[in-house]
Amino acid sequence: MASEQVYKILFFLQSAAFILFIINYSQDSSLVLKPVRKLTDKKPCGCINGTREIFQNTSVNASVDPFRRGPLSNCSLYDIKKRPGVVMLTTANLAYVDVVLNMLESVKRVGICINTTVIAEDPKAYDILSTYAKGDPAVYVQRTNSGEMDVIEHSRRHRSQYYGIMNKRQAYILSFLEKGFEVLFTDSDTFWFRDPFPHFQGDFDMCLRGFTPTRIVKKTNFCAGFIYLKPTKATIQFVKAWVEILDSNKKKGSYPADQSVMNGLLKGDKPVHVNIKMLDADLFPWGPTFFNPKWQKQNHSTVVMHAASIRGHPAKLKKFREFGMWLVNVTVPPAPR
């Protein structure tokens, strides 16, 4: 009789735990980000006036299996929930779709699960990336809603297209920051060897690497292609000013390099002082350093490589293949499933 009562109690506890698990997933609205398709003038609570609104949160569908793994990320909703309040963001037009997929494959092989948004800057890029990301709970592909760009890769001489794409990213970042998310923005031409998130710990507003061999912020030129931002008041004010300068220049037909504008603001402590944490350049090398045979012989424990200053898609592809870092075969759009 006593054993029968014990079994009844255990069954009741097991049932209650399962019900609580389902309720948790059905009510958690902070787990997954899903971009909206158009701009809106509505400001989320706490936003700074004048900011372009780009994304919104949606609730998780309770019918989705929280343990089902996605094809691009090999991650489940359960995995993503372990890193709440953080989003990884990248962008691409058709010319760099394969590079984005290669970067995501390197992230998958490291075993990192993070809520990821990929903004496609043209319809063809959106169609291809959406097909690959279909059913993946960790990767969301969104059409740009701030003006479509060309599908081809332009040289730096065509500033309206080359810098036109780069100068849109800051508004995307700002939208997430204003919602309280920490943002890791990464260019698509990065390759991940280890988990970078342990390097984003500590008291700072922005974490990024410099091109110049100094630890003095005002004497350092920083790279804007791999940057971790916390949603502090200083960070939001800084990125907002960054966006406004780029937008103001665009209205005048001018397209300054987003990175130059960022460095000018940092060196001038404008509009506010930003607490910077510098990434170790040997752990987060840029392309020319990483692909240098002499540097390779030093056996650095590279975390993430950014192929910055390896100019153009063909040159980047050649280097990735030469070093065994090209992990995908994307030559034609995948067949719809």
Coordinates of C-alpha atoms in Angstrom, one line a residue:
M1 CA 0.0 0.0 0.0
A2 CA 2.8 2.4 0.9
S3 CA 4.7 1.6 -2.3
E4 CA 1.5 2.3 -4.3
Q5 CA 1.2 5.8 -2.7
V6 CA 4.9 6.5 -3.5
Y7 CA 4.4 5.7 -7.1
K8 CA 1.3 8.0 -7.3
I9 CA 3.3 10.8 -5.8
L10 CA 6.2 10.3 -8.2
F11 CA 3.8 10.2 -11.2
F12 CA 2.2 13.5 -10.0
L13 CA 5.6 15.2 -9.6
Q14 CA 6.7 14.1 -13.0
S15 CA 3.5 15.3 -14.7
A16 CA 3.7 18.7 -12.9
A17 CA 7.3 19.1 -14.0
F18 CA 6.4 18.4 -17.7
I19 CA 3.5 20.9 -17.6
L20 CA 5.7 23.6 -16.1
F21 CA 8.3 22.9 -18.9
I22 CA 5.7 23.4 -21.6
I23 CA 4.3 26.6 -20.0
N24 CA 7.8 28.0 -19.8
Y25 CA 8.5 27.6 -23.5
S26 CA 5.0 28.8 -24.6
Q27 CA 5.3 32.0 -22.5
D28 CA 8.9 32.9 -23.0
S29 CA 8.9 35.9 -25.4
S30 CA 12.5 36.9 -25.0
L31 CA 14.0 33.7 -26.4
V32 CA 13.8 34.3 -30.2
L33 CA 14.0 37.4 -32.3
K34 CA 12.1 37.6 -35.5
P35 CA 12.6 40.7 -37.7
V36 CA 9.6 42.6 -39.1
R37 CA 9.2 43.4 -42.8
K38 CA 8.8 47.1 -42.6
L39 CA 9.8 50.2 -40.6
T40 CA 7.5 51.6 -38.0
D41 CA 7.4 54.9 -36.2
K42 CA 6.4 53.1 -33.0
K43 CA 9.2 53.3 -30.4
P44 CA 9.8 50.5 -27.8
C45 CA 9.8 51.5 -24.2
G46 CA 13.0 53.3 -23.3
C47 CA 14.1 54.0 -26.9
I48 CA 15.8 57.2 -27.9
N49 CA 13.6 59.4 -30.1
G50 CA 14.4 59.3 -33.8
T51 CA 15.8 55.8 -34.0
R52 CA 14.7 53.6 -36.9
E53 CA 12.8 50.6 -35.7
I54 CA 13.8 47.4 -37.5
F55 CA 13.0 44.3 -35.3
Q56 CA 10.4 43.0 -33.0
N57 CA 10.1 40.0 -30.7
T58 CA 7.7 37.2 -31.2
S59 CA 6.6 34.4 -28.8
V60 CA 7.9 30.9 -29.3
N61 CA 5.4 28.6 -30.8
A62 CA 4.6 26.0 -28.1
S63 CA 4.2 23.3 -30.7
V64 CA 7.8 23.6 -31.8
D65 CA 10.0 20.8 -30.4
P66 CA 12.5 22.7 -28.1
F67 CA 15.1 20.0 -28.7
R68 CA 15.0 19.9 -32.5
R69 CA 18.3 21.0 -34.0
G70 CA 18.5 23.3 -37.0
P71 CA 20.4 22.5 -40.3
L72 CA 22.6 25.6 -40.3
S73 CA 23.4 25.9 -36.6
N74 CA 22.9 22.4 -35.2
C75 CA 21.2 24.2 -32.3
S76 CA 17.8 23.9 -30.6
L77 CA 15.6 26.4 -28.8
Y78 CA 16.8 24.8 -25.6
D79 CA 20.4 25.5 -26.6
I80 CA 19.6 29.2 -27.5
K81 CA 17.9 29.7 -24.1
K82 CA 21.2 29.1 -22.4
R83 CA 22.5 32.4 -23.8
P84 CA 19.6 34.8 -23.2
G85 CA 19.7 38.5 -24.1
V86 CA 22.4 38.1 -26.7
V87 CA 22.1 38.3 -30.5
M88 CA 24.6 37.8 -33.3
L89 CA 24.1 40.0 -36.4
T90 CA 25.6 39.8 -39.9
T91 CA 24.5 41.1 -43.3
A92 CA 25.2 40.1 -46.9
N93 CA 24.1 40.7 -50.5
L94 CA 24.1 37.9 -53.1
A95 CA 27.8 38.2 -53.8
Y96 CA 28.6 37.2 -50.2
V97 CA 25.9 34.6 -49.5
D98 CA 28.5 31.8 -49.7
V99 CA 30.8 33.6 -47.3
V100 CA 28.0 34.0 -44.8
L101 CA 27.2 30.3 -45.0
N102 CA 30.9 29.5 -44.6
M103 CA 31.1 31.6 -41.5
L104 CA 28.0 30.0 -40.0
E105 CA 29.5 26.6 -40.7
S106 CA 32.6 27.5 -38.8
V107 CA 30.4 28.7 -35.9
K108 CA 28.5 25.4 -36.0
R109 CA 31.7 23.3 -35.9
V110 CA 32.9 25.2 -32.8
G111 CA 29.6 24.2 -31.2
I112 CA 28.3 27.7 -30.3
C113 CA 24.6 28.3 -30.1
I114 CA 23.5 31.9 -30.4
N115 CA 20.4 33.7 -31.5
T116 CA 21.5 34.8 -35.0
T117 CA 19.9 37.3 -37.5
V118 CA 21.2 37.6 -41.0
I119 CA 20.0 40.6 -43.0
A120 CA 19.8 40.0 -46.7
E121 CA 20.5 43.2 -48.7
D122 CA 18.8 42.0 -51.9
P123 CA 15.9 39.6 -52.8
K124 CA 18.1 36.9 -54.3
A125 CA 20.3 36.7 -51.2
Y126 CA 17.2 36.5 -49.1
D127 CA 15.8 33.6 -51.2
I128 CA 19.0 31.5 -51.0
L129 CA 19.7 32.2 -47.3
S130 CA 16.1 31.5 -46.3
T131 CA 16.2 28.1 -48.0
Y132 CA 19.3 27.1 -46.1
A133 CA 18.0 28.4 -42.8
K134 CA 14.5 26.9 -43.2
G135 CA 13.5 25.3 -39.9
D136 CA 16.5 26.4 -38.0
P137 CA 15.5 27.9 -34.6
A138 CA 18.8 29.7 -34.2
V139 CA 19.1 31.5 -37.6
Y140 CA 16.7 34.1 -38.8
V141 CA 17.0 35.6 -42.3
Q142 CA 15.5 39.0 -42.8
R143 CA 15.0 41.2 -45.9
T144 CA 16.5 44.6 -45.5
N145 CA 13.9 47.3 -45.0
S146 CA 16.2 50.3 -45.5
G147 CA 16.7 50.0 -49.3
E148 CA 17.8 47.1 -51.4
M149 CA 21.4 47.0 -52.7
D150 CA 23.0 45.5 -55.8
V151 CA 23.6 41.8 -55.9
I152 CA 27.2 42.1 -57.2
E153 CA 30.3 43.1 -55.3
H154 CA 31.4 46.7 -55.9
S155 CA 34.9 48.1 -55.5
R156 CA 35.5 50.9 -53.0
R157 CA 35.5 53.4 -55.9
H158 CA 31.7 52.9 -56.1
R159 CA 31.2 54.4 -52.7
S160 CA 27.4 54.6 -52.8
Q161 CA 27.2 50.8 -53.1
Y162 CA 30.4 49.6 -51.3
Y163 CA 29.9 51.9 -48.3
G164 CA 26.2 52.0 -48.8
I165 CA 25.9 48.5 -47.5
M166 CA 28.3 49.0 -44.6
N167 CA 26.7 52.2 -43.5
K168 CA 23.3 50.6 -43.0
R169 CA 24.5 48.1 -40.3
Q170 CA 24.7 50.6 -37.5
A171 CA 21.0 51.2 -37.5
Y172 CA 20.4 47.4 -37.3
I173 CA 22.7 47.2 -34.3
L174 CA 21.0 50.2 -32.6
S175 CA 17.6 48.6 -32.9
F176 CA 18.7 45.6 -30.9
L177 CA 20.6 47.7 -28.3
E178 CA 17.6 49.8 -27.6
K179 CA 15.6 46.6 -26.8
G180 CA 18.2 45.7 -24.2
F181 CA 20.1 43.1 -26.2
E182 CA 23.9 42.6 -26.2
V183 CA 25.0 42.5 -29.8
L184 CA 27.8 40.7 -31.5
F185 CA 28.1 42.2 -35.0
T186 CA 30.4 40.2 -37.3
D187 CA 31.3 40.7 -40.9
S188 CA 30.6 37.6 -43.0
D189 CA 34.2 37.1 -43.8
T190 CA 35.2 35.8 -40.4
F191 CA 36.2 32.2 -39.5
W192 CA 35.7 30.9 -36.0
F193 CA 38.1 28.5 -34.4
R194 CA 37.1 28.8 -30.7
D195 CA 34.3 30.3 -28.6
P196 CA 34.8 34.1 -28.4
F197 CA 32.3 34.8 -25.7
P198 CA 34.6 34.2 -22.7
H199 CA 36.5 37.3 -24.1
F200 CA 33.4 39.4 -23.9
Q201 CA 33.3 39.3 -20.1
G202 CA 33.9 42.3 -17.8
D203 CA 32.9 45.9 -17.3
F204 CA 32.8 47.7 -20.7
D205 CA 30.5 49.3 -23.2
M206 CA 32.1 48.0 -26.4
C207 CA 34.7 45.3 -27.1
L208 CA 36.7 45.3 -30.4
R209 CA 40.1 44.8 -31.8
G210 CA 42.5 47.5 -33.0
F211 CA 44.7 47.6 -36.1
T212 CA 47.5 49.6 -34.4
P213 CA 49.9 48.1 -31.9
T214 CA 48.9 50.1 -28.9
R215 CA 46.6 49.8 -25.9
I216 CA 45.8 53.5 -25.8
V217 CA 42.3 54.0 -27.1
K218 CA 42.8 57.5 -28.5
K219 CA 45.8 56.3 -30.5
T220 CA 44.2 53.1 -31.8
N221 CA 42.3 52.6 -35.1
F222 CA 39.6 50.0 -34.4
C223 CA 37.9 47.5 -36.7
A224 CA 34.1 47.8 -37.0
G225 CA 33.7 44.4 -38.6
F226 CA 33.8 42.4 -35.4
I227 CA 32.4 44.2 -32.4
Y228 CA 30.6 43.3 -29.2
L229 CA 28.3 46.0 -27.8
K230 CA 26.4 46.1 -24.5
P231 CA 23.2 48.1 -24.3
T232 CA 24.5 50.7 -21.9
K233 CA 23.4 54.3 -22.0
A234 CA 26.9 55.3 -23.4
T235 CA 26.8 52.6 -26.1
I236 CA 23.3 53.6 -27.3
Q237 CA 24.2 57.3 -27.4
F238 CA 27.4 56.5 -29.3
V239 CA 25.8 54.3 -31.9
K240 CA 23.0 56.7 -32.3
A241 CA 25.5 59.5 -33.1
W242 CA 27.3 57.1 -35.5
V243 CA 24.0 56.4 -37.3
E244 CA 23.1 60.1 -37.5
I245 CA 26.4 61.1 -39.0
L246 CA 26.2 58.4 -41.7
D247 CA 22.6 59.2 -42.5
S248 CA 23.4 63.0 -42.7
N249 CA 26.2 62.4 -45.1
K250 CA 24.1 60.1 -47.2
K251 CA 21.5 62.8 -47.7
K252 CA 24.3 65.0 -49.1
G253 CA 25.4 62.3 -51.5
S254 CA 28.5 61.5 -49.4
Y255 CA 29.5 58.0 -48.2
P256 CA 32.3 58.1 -45.6
A257 CA 33.7 54.8 -44.4
D258 CA 31.7 53.7 -41.3
Q259 CA 34.9 52.6 -39.6
S260 CA 36.5 56.1 -40.0
V261 CA 33.4 57.7 -38.5
M262 CA 33.5 55.3 -35.6
N263 CA 37.2 55.9 -34.9
G264 CA 36.7 59.7 -35.1
L265 CA 34.0 59.5 -32.5
L266 CA 36.0 57.3 -30.2
K267 CA 39.1 59.4 -30.3
G268 CA 37.1 62.5 -29.7
D269 CA 35.0 61.0 -26.9
K270 CA 32.0 62.0 -28.8
P271 CA 29.1 62.3 -28.0
V272 CA 30.1 60.5 -24.8
H273 CA 33.0 58.6 -23.4
V274 CA 32.7 54.9 -24.2
N275 CA 34.5 52.3 -22.1
I276 CA 36.4 50.1 -24.5
K277 CA 37.7 46.6 -24.0
M278 CA 40.4 45.7 -26.5
L279 CA 40.5 42.2 -27.9
D280 CA 43.9 40.5 -28.1
A281 CA 45.1 40.9 -31.7
D282 CA 46.9 37.6 -31.6
L283 CA 43.7 35.8 -30.7
F284 CA 41.5 37.8 -33.1
P285 CA 43.8 38.5 -36.0
W286 CA 42.9 40.2 -39.2
G287 CA 43.5 38.6 -42.6
P288 CA 47.0 39.8 -43.6
T289 CA 48.4 38.8 -40.2
F290 CA 46.7 35.4 -40.0
F291 CA 47.7 34.3 -43.5
N292 CA 51.3 35.4 -43.0
P293 CA 53.4 32.2 -42.9
K294 CA 55.7 33.6 -40.3
W295 CA 52.8 34.4 -38.0
Q296 CA 51.4 30.9 -38.6
K297 CA 54.6 29.4 -37.3
Q298 CA 54.1 31.1 -34.0
N299 CA 51.2 28.8 -33.2
H300 CA 48.8 31.4 -31.8
S301 CA 45.5 30.1 -30.3
T302 CA 43.3 31.9 -32.8
V303 CA 39.8 32.4 -31.6
V304 CA 38.2 34.3 -34.6
M305 CA 40.0 35.4 -37.8
H306 CA 38.6 38.3 -39.8
A307 CA 39.7 38.5 -43.4
A308 CA 39.7 42.2 -43.4
S309 CA 42.0 43.9 -45.9
I310 CA 42.0 40.8 -48.1
R311 CA 40.3 42.8 -50.8
G312 CA 37.5 41.3 -52.8
H313 CA 35.5 38.0 -52.8
P314 CA 37.9 36.1 -55.2
A315 CA 40.9 36.9 -53.0
K316 CA 39.1 35.9 -49.8
L317 CA 37.9 32.7 -51.3
K318 CA 41.4 31.8 -52.5
K319 CA 42.9 32.3 -49.1
F320 CA 40.2 30.4 -47.3
R321 CA 40.7 27.4 -49.7
E322 CA 44.4 27.6 -49.5
F323 CA 44.3 27.3 -45.7
G324 CA 41.6 24.6 -45.6
M325 CA 39.0 27.0 -44.3
W326 CA 36.4 26.8 -47.1
L327 CA 33.7 24.5 -45.7
V328 CA 30.8 24.9 -48.1
N329 CA 29.9 24.3 -51.7
V330 CA 27.5 27.0 -52.7
T331 CA 27.6 27.6 -56.5
V332 CA 23.9 27.5 -57.4
P333 CA 20.7 28.3 -55.4
P334 CA 19.6 25.2 -53.5
A335 CA 16.4 23.5 -54.7
P336 CA 13.3 24.4 -52.6
R337 CA 12.2 21.8 -50.2

